[in-house]
CSV table of C-alpha atoms in Angstrom, one decimal:
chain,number,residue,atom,x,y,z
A,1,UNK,CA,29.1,26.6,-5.5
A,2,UNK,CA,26.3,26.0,-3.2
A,3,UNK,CA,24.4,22.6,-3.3
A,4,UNK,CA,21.0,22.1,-3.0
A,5,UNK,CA,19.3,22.7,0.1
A,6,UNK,CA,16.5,21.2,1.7
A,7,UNK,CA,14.6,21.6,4.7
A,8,UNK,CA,13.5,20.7,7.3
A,9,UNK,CA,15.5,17.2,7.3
A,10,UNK,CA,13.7,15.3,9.7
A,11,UNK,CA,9.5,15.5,10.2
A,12,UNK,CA,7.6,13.2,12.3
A,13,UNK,CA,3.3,13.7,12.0
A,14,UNK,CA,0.8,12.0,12.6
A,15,UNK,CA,-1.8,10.8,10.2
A,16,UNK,CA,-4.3,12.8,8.9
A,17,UNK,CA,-1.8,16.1,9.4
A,18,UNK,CA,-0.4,18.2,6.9
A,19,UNK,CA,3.4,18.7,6.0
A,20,UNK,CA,5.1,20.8,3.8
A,21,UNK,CA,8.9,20.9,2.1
A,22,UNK,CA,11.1,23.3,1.0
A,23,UNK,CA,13.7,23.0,-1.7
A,24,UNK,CA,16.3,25.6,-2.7
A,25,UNK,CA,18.0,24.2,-6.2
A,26,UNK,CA,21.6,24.9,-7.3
A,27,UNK,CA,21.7,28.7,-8.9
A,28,UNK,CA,20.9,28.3,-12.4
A,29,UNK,CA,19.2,25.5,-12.8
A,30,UNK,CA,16.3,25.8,-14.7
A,31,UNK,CA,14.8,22.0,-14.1
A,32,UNK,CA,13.8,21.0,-10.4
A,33,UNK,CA,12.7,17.3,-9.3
A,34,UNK,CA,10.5,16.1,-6.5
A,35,UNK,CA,11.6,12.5,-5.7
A,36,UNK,CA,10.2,10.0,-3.2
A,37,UNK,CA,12.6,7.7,-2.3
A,38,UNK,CA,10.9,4.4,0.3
A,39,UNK,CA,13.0,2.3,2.6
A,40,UNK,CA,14.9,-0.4,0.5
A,41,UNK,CA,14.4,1.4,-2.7
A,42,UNK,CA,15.7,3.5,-5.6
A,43,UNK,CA,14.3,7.4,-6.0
A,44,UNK,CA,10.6,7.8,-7.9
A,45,UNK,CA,10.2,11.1,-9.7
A,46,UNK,CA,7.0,12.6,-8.2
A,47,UNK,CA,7.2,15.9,-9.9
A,48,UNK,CA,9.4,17.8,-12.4
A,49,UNK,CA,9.2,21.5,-12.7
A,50,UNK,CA,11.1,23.1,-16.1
A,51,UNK,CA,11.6,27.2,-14.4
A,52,UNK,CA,8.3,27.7,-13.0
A,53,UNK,CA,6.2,25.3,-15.4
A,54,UNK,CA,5.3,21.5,-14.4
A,55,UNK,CA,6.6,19.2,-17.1
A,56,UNK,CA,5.8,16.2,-15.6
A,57,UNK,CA,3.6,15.6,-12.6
A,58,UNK,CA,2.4,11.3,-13.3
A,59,UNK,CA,3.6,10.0,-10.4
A,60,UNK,CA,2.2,12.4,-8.2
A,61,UNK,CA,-0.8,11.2,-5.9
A,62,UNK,CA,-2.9,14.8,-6.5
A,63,UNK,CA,-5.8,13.9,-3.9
A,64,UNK,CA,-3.2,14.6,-1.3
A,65,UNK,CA,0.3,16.0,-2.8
A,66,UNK,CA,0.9,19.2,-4.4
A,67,UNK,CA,3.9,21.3,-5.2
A,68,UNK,CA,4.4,24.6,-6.3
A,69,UNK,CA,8.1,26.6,-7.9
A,70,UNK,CA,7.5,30.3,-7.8
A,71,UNK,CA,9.5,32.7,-9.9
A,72,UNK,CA,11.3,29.5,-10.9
A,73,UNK,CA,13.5,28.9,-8.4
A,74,UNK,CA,12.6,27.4,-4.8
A,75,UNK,CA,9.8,25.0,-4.5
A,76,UNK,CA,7.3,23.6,-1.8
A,77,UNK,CA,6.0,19.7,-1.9
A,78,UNK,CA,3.3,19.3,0.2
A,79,UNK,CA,1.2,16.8,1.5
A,80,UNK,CA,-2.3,17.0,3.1
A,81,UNK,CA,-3.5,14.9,4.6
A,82,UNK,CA,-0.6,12.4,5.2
A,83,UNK,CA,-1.0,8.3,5.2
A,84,UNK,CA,1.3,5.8,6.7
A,85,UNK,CA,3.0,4.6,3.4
A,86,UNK,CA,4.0,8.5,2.7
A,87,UNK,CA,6.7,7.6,5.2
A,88,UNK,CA,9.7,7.9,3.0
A,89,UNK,CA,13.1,10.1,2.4
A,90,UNK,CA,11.6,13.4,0.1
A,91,UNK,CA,14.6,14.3,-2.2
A,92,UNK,CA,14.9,17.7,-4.2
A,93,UNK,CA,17.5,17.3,-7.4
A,94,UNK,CA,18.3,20.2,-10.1
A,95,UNK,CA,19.7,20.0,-13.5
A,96,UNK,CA,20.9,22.5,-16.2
A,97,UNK,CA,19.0,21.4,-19.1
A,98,UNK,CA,15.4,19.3,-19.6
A,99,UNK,CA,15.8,15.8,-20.0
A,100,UNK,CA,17.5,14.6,-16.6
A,101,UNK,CA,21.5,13.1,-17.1
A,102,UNK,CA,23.2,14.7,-14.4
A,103,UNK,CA,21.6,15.8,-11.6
A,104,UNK,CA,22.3,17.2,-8.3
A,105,UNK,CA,20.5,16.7,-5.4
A,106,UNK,CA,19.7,17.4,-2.0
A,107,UNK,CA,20.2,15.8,1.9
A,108,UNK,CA,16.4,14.9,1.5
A,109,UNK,CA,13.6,15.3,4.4
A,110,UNK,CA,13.2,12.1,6.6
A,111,UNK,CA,9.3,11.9,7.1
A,112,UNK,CA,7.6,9.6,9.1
A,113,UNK,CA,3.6,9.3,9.5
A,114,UNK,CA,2.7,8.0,12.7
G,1,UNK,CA,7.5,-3.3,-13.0
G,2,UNK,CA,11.2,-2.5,-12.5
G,3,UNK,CA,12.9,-1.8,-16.0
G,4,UNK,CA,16.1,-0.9,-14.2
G,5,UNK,CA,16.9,-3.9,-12.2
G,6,UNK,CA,20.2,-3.9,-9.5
G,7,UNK,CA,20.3,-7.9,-8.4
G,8,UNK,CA,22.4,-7.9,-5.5
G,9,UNK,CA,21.7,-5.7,-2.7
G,10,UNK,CA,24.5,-5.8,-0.7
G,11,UNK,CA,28.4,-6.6,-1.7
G,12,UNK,CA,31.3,-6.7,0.4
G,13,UNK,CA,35.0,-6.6,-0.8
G,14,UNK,CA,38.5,-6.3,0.9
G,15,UNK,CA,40.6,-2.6,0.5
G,16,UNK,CA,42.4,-2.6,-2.5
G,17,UNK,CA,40.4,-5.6,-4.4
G,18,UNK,CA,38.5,-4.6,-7.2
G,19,UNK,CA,34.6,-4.3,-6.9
G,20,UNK,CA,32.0,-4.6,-9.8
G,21,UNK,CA,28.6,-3.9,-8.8
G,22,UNK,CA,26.1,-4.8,-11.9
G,23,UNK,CA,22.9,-3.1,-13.6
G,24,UNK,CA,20.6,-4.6,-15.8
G,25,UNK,CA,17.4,-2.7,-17.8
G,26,UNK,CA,14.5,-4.2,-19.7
G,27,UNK,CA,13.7,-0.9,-21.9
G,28,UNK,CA,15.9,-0.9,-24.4
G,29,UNK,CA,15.2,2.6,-25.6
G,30,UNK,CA,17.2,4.0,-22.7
G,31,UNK,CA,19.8,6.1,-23.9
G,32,UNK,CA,22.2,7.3,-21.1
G,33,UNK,CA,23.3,5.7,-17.9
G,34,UNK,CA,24.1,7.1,-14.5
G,35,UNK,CA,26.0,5.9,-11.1
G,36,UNK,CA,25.1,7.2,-7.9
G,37,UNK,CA,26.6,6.9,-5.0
G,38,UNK,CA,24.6,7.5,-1.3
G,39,UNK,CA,26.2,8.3,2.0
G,40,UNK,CA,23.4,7.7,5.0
G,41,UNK,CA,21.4,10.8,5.6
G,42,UNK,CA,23.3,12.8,2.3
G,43,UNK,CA,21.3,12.6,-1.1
G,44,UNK,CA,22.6,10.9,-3.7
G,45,UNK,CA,25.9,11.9,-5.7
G,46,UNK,CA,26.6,11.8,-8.8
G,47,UNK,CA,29.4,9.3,-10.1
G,48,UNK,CA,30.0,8.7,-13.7
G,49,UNK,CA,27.6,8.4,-16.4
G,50,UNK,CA,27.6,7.1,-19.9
G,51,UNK,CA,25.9,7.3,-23.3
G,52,UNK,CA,24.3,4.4,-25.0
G,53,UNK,CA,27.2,5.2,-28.3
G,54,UNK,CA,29.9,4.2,-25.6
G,55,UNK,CA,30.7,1.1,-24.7
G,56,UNK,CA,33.5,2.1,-21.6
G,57,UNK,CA,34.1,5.7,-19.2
G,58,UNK,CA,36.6,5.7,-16.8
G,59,UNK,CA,37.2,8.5,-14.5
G,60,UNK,CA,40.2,8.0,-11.9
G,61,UNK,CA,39.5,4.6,-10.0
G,62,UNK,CA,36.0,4.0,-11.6
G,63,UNK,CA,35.3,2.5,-15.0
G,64,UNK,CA,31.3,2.1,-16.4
G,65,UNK,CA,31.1,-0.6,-19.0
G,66,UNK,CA,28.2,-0.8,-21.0
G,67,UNK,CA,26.6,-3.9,-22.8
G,68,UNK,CA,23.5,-3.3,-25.2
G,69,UNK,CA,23.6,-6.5,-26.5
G,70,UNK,CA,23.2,-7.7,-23.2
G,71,UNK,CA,20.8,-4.4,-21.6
G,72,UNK,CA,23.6,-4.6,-18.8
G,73,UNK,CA,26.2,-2.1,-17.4
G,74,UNK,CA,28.5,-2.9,-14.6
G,75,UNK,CA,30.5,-0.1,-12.6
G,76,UNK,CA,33.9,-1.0,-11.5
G,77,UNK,CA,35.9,0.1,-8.8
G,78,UNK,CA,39.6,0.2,-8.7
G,79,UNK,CA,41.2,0.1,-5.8
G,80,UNK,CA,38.2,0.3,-3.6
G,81,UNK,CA,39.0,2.1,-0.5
G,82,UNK,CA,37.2,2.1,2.5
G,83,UNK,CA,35.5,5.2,1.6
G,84,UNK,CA,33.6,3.6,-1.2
G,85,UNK,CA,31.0,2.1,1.2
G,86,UNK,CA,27.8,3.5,0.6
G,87,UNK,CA,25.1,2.8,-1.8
G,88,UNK,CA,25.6,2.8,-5.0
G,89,UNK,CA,22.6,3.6,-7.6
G,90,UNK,CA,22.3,2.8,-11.4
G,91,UNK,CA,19.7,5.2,-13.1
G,92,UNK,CA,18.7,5.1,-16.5
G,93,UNK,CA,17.4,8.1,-18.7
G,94,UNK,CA,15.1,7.8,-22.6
G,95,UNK,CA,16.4,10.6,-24.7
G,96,UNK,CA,14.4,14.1,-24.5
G,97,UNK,CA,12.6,15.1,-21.5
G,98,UNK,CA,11.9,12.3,-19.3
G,99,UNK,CA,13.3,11.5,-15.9
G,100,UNK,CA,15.5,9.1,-14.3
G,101,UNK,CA,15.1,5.6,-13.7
G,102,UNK,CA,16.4,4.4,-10.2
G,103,UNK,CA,17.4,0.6,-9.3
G,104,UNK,CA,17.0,-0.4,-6.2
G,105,UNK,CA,20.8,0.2,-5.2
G,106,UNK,CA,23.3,-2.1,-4.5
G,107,UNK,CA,24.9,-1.5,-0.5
G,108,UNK,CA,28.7,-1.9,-1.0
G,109,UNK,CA,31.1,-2.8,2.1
G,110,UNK,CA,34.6,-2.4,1.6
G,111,UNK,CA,36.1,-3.8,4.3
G,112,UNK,CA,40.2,-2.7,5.7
């Protein structure tokens, strides 16, 4: 069974730029999760989508981050325009069911904002 | 505020010693558990969990223990192998649809 997949891995922009992710989840997972995970910390849920609906979008800074899941499956984060402190490890997860417990995630893409 | 709290960020132990890295949470309304374990540059992988009705799950050479007297849990590795260094994650998760909560991670060394 295929894992997730992310790309690209590494991104280095400068400030001010746009940047966009890709995340392809595990096949059949109906629940997909944006998480931003910062240098010397644990993962924080940005976004989580349940098929192609947002369930729960809080965390996510909307003057500048948006993410989309068409046809419920693969997704796009993006970010426009970048800051410093979005320098950070971008991680894609999937589940089976609503409500987290296990779930699989991604290599994550390295960003760094220049 | 950090309701899932991992004290010690680093911990080093000798092959085939037994390591116990530690969790402790503030929100008592948690009601299912999760260990991660992180290579660098891999996501994070999923360990062994367990559900606030539990108190112990083992799996092979690694044993959660949970306290809810105490809002602790404690992961247990036996024998660690040099293999087990990585970073190793607690996350916490409130029943119905709500995400994961991530400590800060705990860098464990086991050293041959």
């Amino acid at each position: 069974e295929a894992g997730v997949a992310q790309s690209p891995r590494y991104k280095i922009i400068e400030k001010r730029q746009s940047v966009a992710f890709w995340c392809n989840p595990i096949s059949g997972h109906a629940t997909l999760y944006w998480y931003q995970q910062i240098l010397g910390q644990g993962p924080k849920l940005l976004i989580q989508f349940q098929n192609n609906g947002v369930v729960d979008d809080s965390q996510l800074p909307k003057d500048r981050f948006s993410a989309e899941r068409l046809k419920g499956v693969d997704s796009t984060l993006k970010i426009q325009p970048a800051k410093l402190e979005d320098s950070a490890v971008y991680l894609c997860a999937s589940s089976f069911w609503r409500g987290g417990r296990e779930q699989y995630f991604g290599p994550g893409t390295r960003l760094t904002v220049t | 505020d950090q309701q899932v709290k991992q004290n010690s960020p680093s911990l080093s132990v000798q092959e085939g010693r037994i390591s116990i890295l530690n969790c402790d949470y503030t929100n008592s309304m948690f009601d299912y558990f999760l260990w991660y374990k992180k290579y660098p540059a891999e996501g994070p992988t999923f360990l062994i969990s367990i559900s606030s009705i539990k108190d112990k799950n083992e799996d092979g050479r690694f044993t959660v223990f949970l306290n809810k007297s105490a809002k602790h849990l404690s992961l247990h590795i036996v024998p660690s192998q040099p293999g087990d260094s990585a970073v190793y994650f607690c996350a916490a998760v409130l029943s119905g649809n709500t995400p994961l909560v991530f400590g800060k991670g705990t860098r464990l060394s086991v050293i041959a």
